[in-house]
PDB file of C-alpha atoms in Angstrom:
ATOM      1  CA  MET A  30      39.754 135.185  63.725  1.00 86.00           C
ATOM      2  CA  SER A  31      38.421 138.040  62.225  1.00 92.00           C
ATOM      3  CA  VAL A  32      35.572 140.419  63.738  1.00 93.00           C
ATOM      4  CA  LEU A  33      32.905 139.137  61.482  1.00 95.00           C
ATOM      5  CA  GLU A  34      33.371 135.520  62.680  1.00 94.00           C
ATOM      6  CA  ARG A  35      33.487 136.712  65.911  1.00 93.00           C
ATOM      7  CA  ARG A  36      30.411 138.314  65.766  1.00 94.00           C
ATOM      8  CA  LEU A  37      28.783 135.420  63.543  1.00 94.00           C
ATOM      9  CA  LEU A  38      29.681 133.145  66.462  1.00 92.00           C
ATOM     10  CA  ASN A  39      28.780 135.504  69.557  1.00 90.00           C
ATOM     11  CA  ASP A  40      25.914 137.614  68.404  1.00 91.00           C
ATOM     12  CA  PHE A  41      23.694 135.273  66.716  1.00 93.00           C
ATOM     13  CA  GLN A  42      23.506 131.898  69.045  1.00 91.00           C
ATOM     14  CA  HIS A  43      19.670 132.942  69.647  1.00 86.00           C
ATOM     15  CA  ASP A  44      17.307 134.425  68.125  1.00 80.00           C
ATOM     16  CA  LEU A  45      18.163 133.783  64.577  1.00 89.00           C
ATOM     17  CA  PRO A  46      16.068 136.363  62.477  1.00 82.00           C
ATOM     18  CA  LEU A  47      12.736 134.289  61.542  1.00 80.00           C
ATOM     19  CA  SER A  48      12.781 135.540  58.386  1.00 93.00           C
ATOM     20  CA  ALA A  49      12.648 133.854  54.766  1.00 96.00           C
ATOM     21  CA  THR A  50      16.124 135.401  54.454  1.00 97.00           C
ATOM     22  CA  PRO A  51      17.778 135.318  57.977  1.00 96.00           C
ATOM     23  CA  TYR A  52      21.518 135.488  56.208  1.00 97.00           C
ATOM     24  CA  ALA A  53      20.626 138.202  54.368  1.00 97.00           C
ATOM     25  CA  ASP A  54      19.162 139.692  57.809  1.00 96.00           C
ATOM     26  CA  ILE A  55      22.284 138.868  59.673  1.00 96.00           C
ATOM     27  CA  ALA A  56      24.326 140.450  56.559  1.00 97.00           C
ATOM     28  CA  ALA A  57      22.319 143.685  57.180  1.00 96.00           C
ATOM     29  CA  ARG A  58      22.901 144.276  61.026  1.00 95.00           C
ATOM     30  CA  LEU A  59      26.518 143.180  60.262  1.00 96.00           C
ATOM     31  CA  GLY A  60      27.086 145.669  57.284  1.00 97.00           C
ATOM     32  CA  VAL A  61      28.343 142.754  55.079  1.00 97.00           C
ATOM     33  CA  SER A  62      26.961 140.851  51.978  1.00 98.00           C
ATOM     34  CA  GLU A  63      24.795 137.988  52.375  1.00 98.00           C
ATOM     35  CA  GLU A  64      27.742 135.650  50.467  1.00 98.00           C
ATOM     36  CA  GLU A  65      29.935 136.524  53.283  1.00 97.00           C
ATOM     37  CA  VAL A  66      27.856 135.544  55.768  1.00 97.00           C
ATOM     38  CA  ILE A  67      27.029 132.170  54.452  1.00 97.00           C
ATOM     39  CA  GLU A  68      30.698 131.690  53.338  1.00 97.00           C
ATOM     40  CA  THR A  69      31.940 132.432  56.599  1.00 97.00           C
ATOM     41  CA  LEU A  70      29.217 129.947  58.097  1.00 97.00           C
ATOM     42  CA  GLN A  71      30.092 127.561  56.043  1.00 97.00           C
ATOM     43  CA  ARG A  72      34.181 127.611  56.923  1.00 96.00           C
ATOM     44  CA  LEU A  73      33.614 127.995  60.395  1.00 96.00           C
ATOM     45  CA  ILE A  74      31.294 124.626  60.025  1.00 95.00           C
ATOM     46  CA  GLU A  75      34.258 122.864  58.067  1.00 95.00           C
ATOM     47  CA  GLN A  76      36.678 124.171  60.676  1.00 93.00           C
ATOM     48  CA  GLY A  77      34.724 122.272  63.272  1.00 91.00           C
ATOM     49  CA  VAL A  78      33.815 125.593  64.902  1.00 92.00           C
ATOM     50  CA  VAL A  79      30.344 125.488  64.525  1.00 94.00           C
ATOM     51  CA  SER A  80      28.507 122.490  64.574  1.00 91.00           C
ATOM     52  CA  ARG A  81      25.263 124.065  62.794  1.00 94.00           C
ATOM     53  CA  VAL A  82      23.266 127.011  62.449  1.00 96.00           C
ATOM     54  CA  GLY A  83      19.565 125.708  63.756  1.00 93.00           C
ATOM     55  CA  ALA A  84      17.473 124.854  66.462  1.00 92.00           C
ATOM     56  CA  VAL A  85      18.136 123.533  70.018  1.00 88.00           C
ATOM     57  CA  PHE A  86      15.626 121.356  71.320  1.00 86.00           C
ATOM     58  CA  LYS A  87      14.455 121.240  74.695  1.00 83.00           C
ATOM     59  CA  PRO A  88      15.257 117.675  76.154  1.00 76.00           C
ATOM     60  CA  ASN A  89      12.424 115.532  76.557  1.00 76.00           C
ATOM     61  CA  ARG A  90       9.871 117.526  75.199  1.00 79.00           C
ATOM     62  CA  ILE A  91      10.152 115.708  71.892  1.00 80.00           C
ATOM     63  CA  GLY A  92      11.294 111.826  72.070  1.00 82.00           C
ATOM     64  CA  ALA A  93      12.946 110.723  75.047  1.00 89.00           C
ATOM     65  CA  SER A  94      16.490 111.336  76.118  1.00 91.00           C
ATOM     66  CA  THR A  95      18.665 110.424  79.408  1.00 95.00           C
ATOM     67  CA  LEU A  96      22.183 110.747  80.329  1.00 96.00           C
ATOM     68  CA  ALA A  97      24.128 107.353  81.405  1.00 98.00           C
ATOM     69  CA  ALA A  98      27.130 106.449  83.096  1.00 98.00           C
ATOM     70  CA  MET A  99      29.328 103.513  83.382  1.00 98.00           C
ATOM     71  CA  ALA A 100      32.484 102.630  85.480  1.00 98.00           C
ATOM     72  CA  VAL A 101      34.307 100.980  82.581  1.00 98.00           C
ATOM     73  CA  PRO A 102      38.040  99.198  83.525  1.00 98.00           C
ATOM     74  CA  GLU A 103      40.405 101.539  82.086  1.00 96.00           C
ATOM     75  CA  GLU A 104      42.308  99.073  80.232  1.00 97.00           C
ATOM     76  CA  GLU A 105      38.640  98.081  78.340  1.00 97.00           C
ATOM     77  CA  LEU A 106      37.518 102.308  78.103  1.00 98.00           C
ATOM     78  CA  GLU A 107      38.500 102.630  74.334  1.00 97.00           C
ATOM     79  CA  GLN A 108      36.754  99.574  72.911  1.00 97.00           C
ATOM     80  CA  ILE A 109      33.652 100.052  75.421  1.00 98.00           C
ATOM     81  CA  ALA A 110      33.359 103.794  74.312  1.00 98.00           C
ATOM     82  CA  ALA A 111      33.557 102.509  70.530  1.00 97.00           C
ATOM     83  CA  ILE A 112      30.539 100.194  71.019  1.00 97.00           C
ATOM     84  CA  VAL A 113      28.717 103.101  72.747  1.00 98.00           C
ATOM     85  CA  SER A 114      29.633 105.543  70.165  1.00 97.00           C
ATOM     86  CA  GLY A 115      28.382 103.138  67.405  1.00 97.00           C
ATOM     87  CA  TYR A 116      24.839 104.021  68.458  1.00 96.00           C
ATOM     88  CA  ASP A 117      22.939 106.665  65.944  1.00 93.00           C
ATOM     89  CA  GLU A 118      21.021 107.359  69.453  1.00 94.00           C
ATOM     90  CA  VAL A 119      23.975 108.146  70.977  1.00 96.00           C
ATOM     91  CA  ASN A 120      24.867 111.720  70.217  1.00 89.00           C
ATOM     92  CA  HIS A 121      27.282 112.529  73.310  1.00 92.00           C
ATOM     93  CA  ASN A 122      29.912 110.216  74.612  1.00 96.00           C
ATOM     94  CA  TYR A 123      32.850 111.577  77.137  1.00 96.00           C
ATOM     95  CA  GLU A 124      35.514 110.007  79.429  1.00 97.00           C
ATOM     96  CA  ARG A 125      35.200 111.907  82.477  1.00 98.00           C
ATOM     97  CA  GLU A 126      37.702 112.185  85.658  1.00 97.00           C
ATOM     98  CA  HIS A 127      35.688 109.413  87.972  1.00 97.00           C
ATOM     99  CA  ARG A 128      35.326 105.949  89.125  1.00 97.00           C
ATOM    100  CA  PHE A 129      32.225 106.548  86.731  1.00 98.00           C
ATOM    101  CA  ASN A 130      34.471 107.387  83.817  1.00 98.00           C
ATOM    102  CA  LEU A 131      32.114 106.751  80.445  1.00 98.00           C
ATOM    103  CA  TRP A 132      29.245 109.238  79.904  1.00 98.00           C
ATOM    104  CA  PHE A 133      26.429 109.399  77.162  1.00 97.00           C
ATOM    105  CA  VAL A 134      23.406 110.907  76.447  1.00 95.00           C
ATOM    106  CA  ALA A 135      21.062 108.938  74.578  1.00 95.00           C
ATOM    107  CA  THR A 136      18.306 110.450  72.690  1.00 90.00           C
ATOM    108  CA  ALA A 137      15.063 107.930  70.757  1.00 91.00           C
ATOM    109  CA  PRO A 138      11.695 108.577  69.357  1.00 85.00           C
ATOM    110  CA  ASP A 139      10.229 106.991  72.986  1.00 88.00           C
ATOM    111  CA  GLU A 140      11.026 105.436  76.308  1.00 91.00           C
ATOM    112  CA  THR A 141      10.580 101.643  74.644  1.00 94.00           C
ATOM    113  CA  ARG A 142      13.288 102.297  72.224  1.00 94.00           C
ATOM    114  CA  LEU A 143      15.640 104.454  74.753  1.00 95.00           C
ATOM    115  CA  LEU A 144      15.491 101.350  77.441  1.00 96.00           C
ATOM    116  CA  ALA A 145      15.920  99.079  74.533  1.00 97.00           C
ATOM    117  CA  VAL A 146      19.234 100.857  73.604  1.00 97.00           C
ATOM    118  CA  LEU A 147      20.568 101.192  76.911  1.00 97.00           C
ATOM    119  CA  ASN A 148      19.394  97.366  77.825  1.00 97.00           C
ATOM    120  CA  GLU A 149      21.879  96.667  74.762  1.00 98.00           C
ATOM    121  CA  ILE A 150      24.517  98.474  75.249  1.00 98.00           C
ATOM    122  CA  GLU A 151      24.547  96.985  79.060  1.00 97.00           C
ATOM    123  CA  THR A 152      24.209  93.590  77.597  1.00 97.00           C
ATOM    124  CA  ARG A 153      26.898  93.915  74.894  1.00 97.00           C
ATOM    125  CA  CYS A 154      29.502  95.676  77.456  1.00 97.00           C
ATOM    126  CA  GLY A 155      28.805  93.199  80.324  1.00 97.00           C
ATOM    127  CA  ILE A 156      29.132  96.754  82.251  1.00 97.00           C
ATOM    128  CA  GLU A 157      26.190  98.257  84.358  1.00 97.00           C
ATOM    129  CA  VAL A 158      24.499 101.237  83.008  1.00 97.00           C
ATOM    130  CA  LEU A 159      23.300 103.850  85.150  1.00 97.00           C
ATOM    131  CA  PRO A 160      20.621 105.913  83.718  1.00 97.00           C
ATOM    132  CA  LEU A 161      19.895 109.365  84.739  1.00 97.00           C
ATOM    133  CA  PRO A 162      17.116 111.095  83.210  1.00 95.00           C
ATOM    134  CA  LEU A 163      16.393 114.993  83.471  1.00 93.00           C
ATOM    135  CA  VAL A 164      13.971 115.431  86.278  1.00 94.00           C
ATOM    136  CA  LYS A 165      13.974 119.371  85.910  1.00 93.00           C
ATOM    137  CA  ASP A 166      15.818 122.121  84.189  1.00 91.00           C
ATOM    138  CA  TYR A 167      16.977 125.053  86.220  1.00 92.00           C
ATOM    139  CA  HIS A 168      18.995 126.700  83.224  1.00 84.00           C
ATOM    140  CA  ILE A 169      17.892 129.235  81.015  1.00 70.00           C
ATOM    141  CA  ASP A 170      19.676 128.714  77.562  1.00 66.00           C
ATOM    142  CA  LEU A 171      20.852 132.173  75.898  1.00 60.00           C
ATOM    143  CA  GLY A 172      23.715 130.621  74.604  1.00 62.00           C
ATOM    144  CA  PHE A 173      27.233 131.068  75.641  1.00 63.00           C
ATOM    145  CA  GLU A 174      28.748 134.435  76.042  1.00 65.00           C
ATOM    146  CA  LEU A 175      32.623 134.221  74.328  1.00 66.00           C
ATOM    147  CA  LYS A 176      35.348 135.931  75.539  1.00 65.00           C
ATOM    148  CA  TRP A 177      38.207 136.586  73.220  1.00 60.00           C
ATOM    149  CA  SER A 178      41.701 136.845  74.728  1.00 50.00           C
TER     150      SER A 178
ATOM    151  CA  MET B  12       8.914 138.599  55.841  1.00 35.00           C
ATOM    152  CA  VAL B  13       9.087 138.199  59.388  1.00 38.00           C
ATOM    153  CA  MET B  14       6.655 136.300  61.275  1.00 37.00           C
ATOM    154  CA  THR B  15       4.626 137.760  63.895  1.00 38.00           C
ATOM    155  CA  ARG B  16       1.958 136.561  66.291  1.00 37.00           C
ATOM    156  CA  GLN B  17      -0.662 137.671  63.723  1.00 37.00           C
ATOM    157  CA  ALA B  18       0.442 134.953  61.404  1.00 37.00           C
ATOM    158  CA  MET B  19      -0.117 132.219  64.128  1.00 37.00           C
ATOM    159  CA  ALA B  20      -3.833 132.619  64.072  1.00 36.00           C
ATOM    160  CA  ASP B  21      -4.652 130.125  61.704  1.00 38.00           C
ATOM    161  CA  PRO B  22      -6.664 127.493  64.019  1.00 35.00           C
ATOM    162  CA  LEU B  23      -4.291 124.928  62.609  1.00 39.00           C
ATOM    163  CA  TYR B  24      -1.629 126.130  65.003  1.00 39.00           C
ATOM    164  CA  GLN B  25      -3.743 126.309  68.372  1.00 41.00           C
ATOM    165  CA  GLY B  26      -3.250 123.010  69.740  1.00 47.00           C
ATOM    166  CA  GLY B  27      -0.095 121.967  71.956  1.00 67.00           C
ATOM    167  CA  GLU B  28       0.737 118.827  70.458  1.00 82.00           C
ATOM    168  CA  LEU B  29       3.267 117.934  67.610  1.00 89.00           C
ATOM    169  CA  ASP B  30       1.556 116.306  64.568  1.00 92.00           C
ATOM    170  CA  ALA B  31       3.173 114.302  61.721  1.00 92.00           C
ATOM    171  CA  ARG B  32       4.208 117.397  59.679  1.00 95.00           C
ATOM    172  CA  ASP B  33       6.156 118.824  62.626  1.00 93.00           C
ATOM    173  CA  LEU B  34       7.801 115.641  62.929  1.00 90.00           C
ATOM    174  CA  ALA B  35       8.970 115.593  59.531  1.00 93.00           C
ATOM    175  CA  LEU B  36      10.163 119.283  59.853  1.00 94.00           C
ATOM    176  CA  ILE B  37      11.953 118.414  63.385  1.00 91.00           C
ATOM    177  CA  SER B  38      13.691 115.121  61.636  1.00 88.00           C
ATOM    178  CA  ILE B  39      14.848 117.083  58.839  1.00 92.00           C
ATOM    179  CA  ILE B  40      16.174 120.506  60.698  1.00 92.00           C
ATOM    180  CA  GLN B  41      18.098 118.711  63.511  1.00 83.00           C
ATOM    181  CA  ARG B  42      21.036 118.253  61.004  1.00 84.00           C
ATOM    182  CA  GLY B  43      21.120 122.119  60.562  1.00 93.00           C
ATOM    183  CA  LEU B  44      19.838 124.489  58.368  1.00 95.00           C
ATOM    184  CA  PRO B  45      20.733 125.086  54.795  1.00 97.00           C
ATOM    185  CA  LEU B  46      22.899 127.640  54.010  1.00 97.00           C
ATOM    186  CA  CYS B  47      21.522 129.412  50.970  1.00 97.00           C
ATOM    187  CA  SER B  48      19.695 132.289  50.589  1.00 97.00           C
ATOM    188  CA  ARG B  49      16.095 130.853  51.369  1.00 97.00           C
ATOM    189  CA  PRO B  50      17.167 128.033  54.200  1.00 97.00           C
ATOM    190  CA  TYR B  51      13.563 127.867  55.396  1.00 97.00           C
ATOM    191  CA  ALA B  52      12.108 127.190  51.586  1.00 97.00           C
ATOM    192  CA  GLU B  53      14.834 124.786  50.682  1.00 97.00           C
ATOM    193  CA  LEU B  54      14.001 122.775  53.925  1.00 96.00           C
ATOM    194  CA  GLY B  55      10.489 122.965  52.810  1.00 97.00           C
ATOM    195  CA  ALA B  56      10.990 121.312  49.310  1.00 96.00           C
ATOM    196  CA  GLN B  57      12.596 118.422  51.010  1.00 95.00           C
ATOM    197  CA  ILE B  58       9.151 117.289  52.639  1.00 96.00           C
ATOM    198  CA  GLY B  59       6.668 119.008  50.409  1.00 96.00           C
ATOM    199  CA  MET B  60       5.637 121.833  52.543  1.00 97.00           C
ATOM    200  CA  SER B  61       5.768 125.609  51.735  1.00 97.00           C
ATOM    201  CA  GLU B  62       8.349 128.014  53.133  1.00 97.00           C
ATOM    202  CA  THR B  63       5.470 130.215  55.141  1.00 97.00           C
ATOM    203  CA  GLU B  64       4.092 126.552  56.845  1.00 97.00           C
ATOM    204  CA  VAL B  65       7.824 125.764  57.879  1.00 96.00           C
ATOM    205  CA  MET B  66       8.624 129.176  59.320  1.00 96.00           C
ATOM    206  CA  GLN B  67       4.866 129.268  60.945  1.00 95.00           C
ATOM    207  CA  ARG B  68       5.654 125.813  62.498  1.00 95.00           C
ATOM    208  CA  LEU B  69       9.225 126.431  63.953  1.00 94.00           C
ATOM    209  CA  LEU B  70       7.639 129.908  65.717  1.00 93.00           C
ATOM    210  CA  ARG B  71       5.088 127.840  67.063  1.00 94.00           C
ATOM    211  CA  MET B  72       7.528 125.398  68.368  1.00 93.00           C
ATOM    212  CA  GLN B  73       9.536 127.983  69.927  1.00 91.00           C
ATOM    213  CA  GLU B  74       6.601 129.560  71.351  1.00 91.00           C
ATOM    214  CA  GLN B  75       5.622 126.179  72.702  1.00 91.00           C
ATOM    215  CA  ASP B  76       8.756 125.591  74.376  1.00 86.00           C
ATOM    216  CA  TYR B  77       9.818 122.618  72.364  1.00 90.00           C
ATOM    217  CA  ILE B  78      12.689 124.639  70.888  1.00 90.00           C
ATOM    218  CA  LYS B  79      15.095 126.112  73.209  1.00 86.00           C
ATOM    219  CA  ARG B  80      16.699 128.528  70.726  1.00 89.00           C
ATOM    220  CA  MET B  81      17.511 129.022  67.192  1.00 93.00           C
ATOM    221  CA  GLY B  82      20.970 129.910  65.912  1.00 94.00           C
ATOM    222  CA  VAL B  83      24.521 129.280  66.121  1.00 94.00           C
ATOM    223  CA  VAL B  84      25.845 126.301  67.853  1.00 91.00           C
ATOM    224  CA  VAL B  85      29.189 126.538  68.706  1.00 88.00           C
ATOM    225  CA  ARG B  86      31.445 123.976  69.530  1.00 87.00           C
ATOM    226  CA  HIS B  87      32.883 125.411  73.200  1.00 82.00           C
ATOM    227  CA  HIS B  88      36.296 123.462  72.636  1.00 80.00           C
ATOM    228  CA  GLU B  89      37.307 123.976  69.498  1.00 81.00           C
ATOM    229  CA  LEU B  90      37.071 127.769  70.175  1.00 82.00           C
ATOM    230  CA  GLY B  91      39.747 127.287  72.878  1.00 80.00           C
ATOM    231  CA  TYR B  92      37.378 126.484  75.822  1.00 83.00           C
ATOM    232  CA  ARG B  93      39.156 123.352  76.629  1.00 85.00           C
ATOM    233  CA  ALA B  94      38.030 122.579  80.175  1.00 91.00           C
ATOM    234  CA  ASN B  95      35.031 121.436  80.791  1.00 91.00           C
ATOM    235  CA  ALA B  96      33.703 119.808  84.205  1.00 96.00           C
ATOM    236  CA  MET B  97      30.327 118.283  85.033  1.00 97.00           C
ATOM    237  CA  VAL B  98      29.888 119.437  88.919  1.00 98.00           C
ATOM    238  CA  VAL B  99      27.315 117.015  90.955  1.00 98.00           C
ATOM    239  CA  TRP B 100      26.193 118.034  94.219  1.00 98.00           C
ATOM    240  CA  ASP B 101      24.278 115.926  96.374  1.00 98.00           C
ATOM    241  CA  VAL B 102      21.566 118.389  97.492  1.00 97.00           C
ATOM    242  CA  PRO B 103      18.633 117.772 100.229  1.00 97.00           C
ATOM    243  CA  ASP B 104      15.270 117.161  98.463  1.00 96.00           C
ATOM    244  CA  THR B 105      13.772 120.462 100.038  1.00 96.00           C
ATOM    245  CA  GLN B 106      16.906 122.489  98.768  1.00 96.00           C
ATOM    246  CA  VAL B 107      16.756 121.057  95.179  1.00 97.00           C
ATOM    247  CA  ASN B 108      14.727 123.677  93.531  1.00 96.00           C
ATOM    248  CA  GLU B 109      16.609 127.027  95.068  1.00 96.00           C
ATOM    249  CA  LEU B 110      19.728 125.911  94.576  1.00 97.00           C
ATOM    250  CA  GLY B 111      19.050 124.835  91.098  1.00 97.00           C
ATOM    251  CA  HIS B 112      17.713 128.174  90.307  1.00 95.00           C
ATOM    252  CA  CYS B 113      20.597 129.822  91.934  1.00 96.00           C
ATOM    253  CA  LEU B 114      23.001 127.762  90.082  1.00 96.00           C
ATOM    254  CA  GLY B 115      21.002 127.822  86.428  1.00 92.00           C
ATOM    255  CA  ARG B 116      21.617 131.800  86.163  1.00 89.00           C
ATOM    256  CA  PHE B 117      25.255 131.905  85.904  1.00 90.00           C
ATOM    257  CA  GLU B 118      26.515 132.312  82.428  1.00 84.00           C
ATOM    258  CA  PHE B 119      29.499 130.251  82.749  1.00 89.00           C
ATOM    259  CA  ILE B 120      26.928 127.171  83.945  1.00 92.00           C
ATOM    260  CA  THR B 121      25.460 125.606  80.494  1.00 87.00           C
ATOM    261  CA  LEU B 122      23.640 122.964  81.666  1.00 91.00           C
ATOM    262  CA  CYS B 123      21.656 122.726  84.888  1.00 95.00           C
ATOM    263  CA  TYR B 124      19.625 119.835  85.689  1.00 95.00           C
ATOM    264  CA  GLN B 125      18.132 117.786  88.560  1.00 97.00           C
ATOM    265  CA  ARG B 126      18.407 113.991  87.863  1.00 97.00           C
ATOM    266  CA  PRO B 127      17.455 111.165  90.059  1.00 97.00           C
ATOM    267  CA  ARG B 128      20.092 109.676  92.420  1.00 97.00           C
ATOM    268  CA  ARG B 129      20.957 105.982  92.169  1.00 96.00           C
ATOM    269  CA  LEU B 130      22.025 104.759  95.317  1.00 95.00           C
ATOM    270  CA  PRO B 131      24.175 103.527  96.876  1.00 94.00           C
ATOM    271  CA  ASP B 132      26.626 104.027  93.688  1.00 94.00           C
ATOM    272  CA  TRP B 133      25.574 107.287  92.912  1.00 97.00           C
ATOM    273  CA  PRO B 134      24.237 110.171  95.609  1.00 98.00           C
ATOM    274  CA  TYR B 135      24.076 113.139  93.660  1.00 98.00           C
ATOM    275  CA  ASN B 136      20.929 114.602  92.236  1.00 98.00           C
ATOM    276  CA  LEU B 137      22.260 118.060  90.853  1.00 98.00           C
ATOM    277  CA  PHE B 138      24.280 118.473  87.895  1.00 98.00           C
ATOM    278  CA  CYS B 139      25.947 121.461  86.114  1.00 97.00           C
ATOM    279  CA  MET B 140      27.984 122.064  83.378  1.00 95.00           C
ATOM    280  CA  ILE B 141      30.889 124.727  83.554  1.00 94.00           C
ATOM    281  CA  HIS B 142      33.156 125.683  80.569  1.00 90.00           C
ATOM    282  CA  GLY B 143      36.223 127.395  80.959  1.00 91.00           C
ATOM    283  CA  GLN B 144      39.574 128.147  79.290  1.00 90.00           C
ATOM    284  CA  ASP B 145      41.359 125.828  81.739  1.00 94.00           C
ATOM    285  CA  ARG B 146      40.913 123.787  84.723  1.00 96.00           C
ATOM    286  CA  ASP B 147      41.889 126.812  86.869  1.00 96.00           C
ATOM    287  CA  GLU B 148      39.282 128.862  85.799  1.00 95.00           C
ATOM    288  CA  VAL B 149      36.931 125.973  85.889  1.00 96.00           C
ATOM    289  CA  LEU B 150      37.778 125.817  89.403  1.00 97.00           C
ATOM    290  CA  ARG B 151      37.292 129.322  90.297  1.00 97.00           C
ATOM    291  CA  TYR B 152      34.083 129.711  89.013  1.00 96.00           C
ATOM    292  CA  ILE B 153      33.174 126.468  91.591  1.00 97.00           C
ATOM    293  CA  ASP B 154      34.343 128.417  93.997  1.00 97.00           C
ATOM    294  CA  PHE B 155      32.086 131.336  93.261  1.00 97.00           C
ATOM    295  CA  VAL B 156      29.230 129.686  93.172  1.00 97.00           C
ATOM    296  CA  ILE B 157      29.806 128.039  96.100  1.00 97.00           C
ATOM    297  CA  LYS B 158      30.041 131.120  97.891  1.00 97.00           C
ATOM    298  CA  ARG B 159      26.954 133.035  96.066  1.00 96.00           C
ATOM    299  CA  CYS B 160      24.424 129.827  96.321  1.00 96.00           C
ATOM    300  CA  ALA B 161      25.959 129.018  99.876  1.00 96.00           C
ATOM    301  CA  LEU B 162      27.084 125.518  98.968  1.00 96.00           C
ATOM    302  CA  HIS B 163      29.932 124.760 101.907  1.00 96.00           C
ATOM    303  CA  ASP B 164      27.765 122.122 103.440  1.00 96.00           C
ATOM    304  CA  ILE B 165      26.613 120.400 100.109  1.00 97.00           C
ATOM    305  CA  ARG B 166      28.787 117.594  99.164  1.00 97.00           C
ATOM    306  CA  HIS B 167      30.110 117.403  95.464  1.00 98.00           C
ATOM    307  CA  GLU B 168      32.292 116.334  92.930  1.00 98.00           C
ATOM    308  CA  VAL B 169      33.832 117.630  90.144  1.00 98.00           C
ATOM    309  CA  LEU B 170      34.418 115.483  86.943  1.00 98.00           C
ATOM    310  CA  PHE B 171      36.492 116.738  84.443  1.00 97.00           C
ATOM    311  CA  SER B 172      36.357 116.026  80.604  1.00 94.00           C
ATOM    312  CA  LYS B 173      39.048 114.011  79.316  1.00 94.00           C
ATOM    313  CA  ARG B 174      38.606 112.373  75.715  1.00 92.00           C
ATOM    314  CA  ARG B 175      35.723 113.440  73.334  1.00 90.00           C
ATOM    315  CA  PHE B 176      34.583 110.370  72.061  1.00 94.00           C
ATOM    316  CA  LYS B 177      31.425 111.518  70.240  1.00 89.00           C
ATOM    317  CA  GLN B 178      29.458 114.883  70.288  1.00 83.00           C
ATOM    318  CA  ARG B 179      26.703 115.662  67.505  1.00 78.00           C
ATOM    319  CA  GLY B 180      22.997 117.123  68.041  1.00 70.00           C
ATOM    320  CA  ALA B 181      20.750 114.430  68.844  1.00 69.00           C
ATOM    321  CA  HIS B 182      18.533 112.519  66.221  1.00 67.00           C
ATOM    322  CA  TYR B 183      14.971 113.083  67.559  1.00 62.00           C
ATOM    323  CA  HIS B 184      13.020 111.426  65.025  1.00 52.00           C
ATOM    324  CA  ARG B 185      14.783 109.519  62.605  1.00 48.00           C
ATOM    325  CA  ALA B 186      12.535 106.585  62.294  1.00 38.00           C
ATOM    326  CA  ALA B 187       9.395 108.949  61.884  1.00 40.00           C
ATOM    327  CA  ALA B 188      11.252 110.590  59.025  1.00 38.00           C
ATOM    328  CA  LEU B 189      11.757 107.529  57.096  1.00 34.00           C
ATOM    329  CA  SER B 190       8.125 106.385  57.463  1.00 33.00           C
ATOM    330  CA  LYS B 191       6.852 109.756  56.345  1.00 31.00           C
TER     331      LYS B 191
END
């Protein structure tokens, strides 16, 4: 990974310059051209290393969201996971090592729609959905310090 | 043009509530800023908003804590952080704030939330996410926080992630966007 890629990944996870030309500002700080910054970010997105350049919203300040868990029999997991992932409201969906082995996050414009999605998943899958909404956030999000080995 | 607090003097921006124009902006920014020279102008053009208004609204949403951060959103797994565990703790209600604040400040902890218990199935009320390059690194971090936050007597479980079926940013206001 190039020095430019590393610095773009590590140094700009927060405090993106709020100027009309943020990529030119980043370029000036890194001593490269605006085109190089844009092309490199484009490539990192294509490689899947960067999901986007943009805003990370605070959960539950806009719309309604919740983490939810299901205990799915191993042989049904793939099929149930596909049903859950099929919802546009579901943005994360992971298998984890536990009796509760399917964990997903659902986000909707309001509480009513969120509950409707969870109920529909429960009904379609025939497996209880355990909603675990956020009560309090203790984490200060400053991005994630990357270590290069 | 860098936005300053002076730009916020416009009375339009004094309220703490989001309005329809904020929601329209949120609906188009959640898929990411365009990669072009004037990304805020480009976003604004999609919803009939000037570059200045886009920037003012984004600045206000940051100040009012709707937006946690603006920047490059990385995908840990693709960067070699192959191990990821959700660690869940059954903390007495009287201690959850203290321990939550203790856990929330470590740089290797990427999320730390209080959530409700769901008894009898689920006794855990404090959740944190730990990323590491491998399982051993994650387990070392857990030992470290047990010592630093005095969690020896707190029951916990470690849920390593296995398959990732889906991961993307949240789509908050799709319906709102379509109707505007």
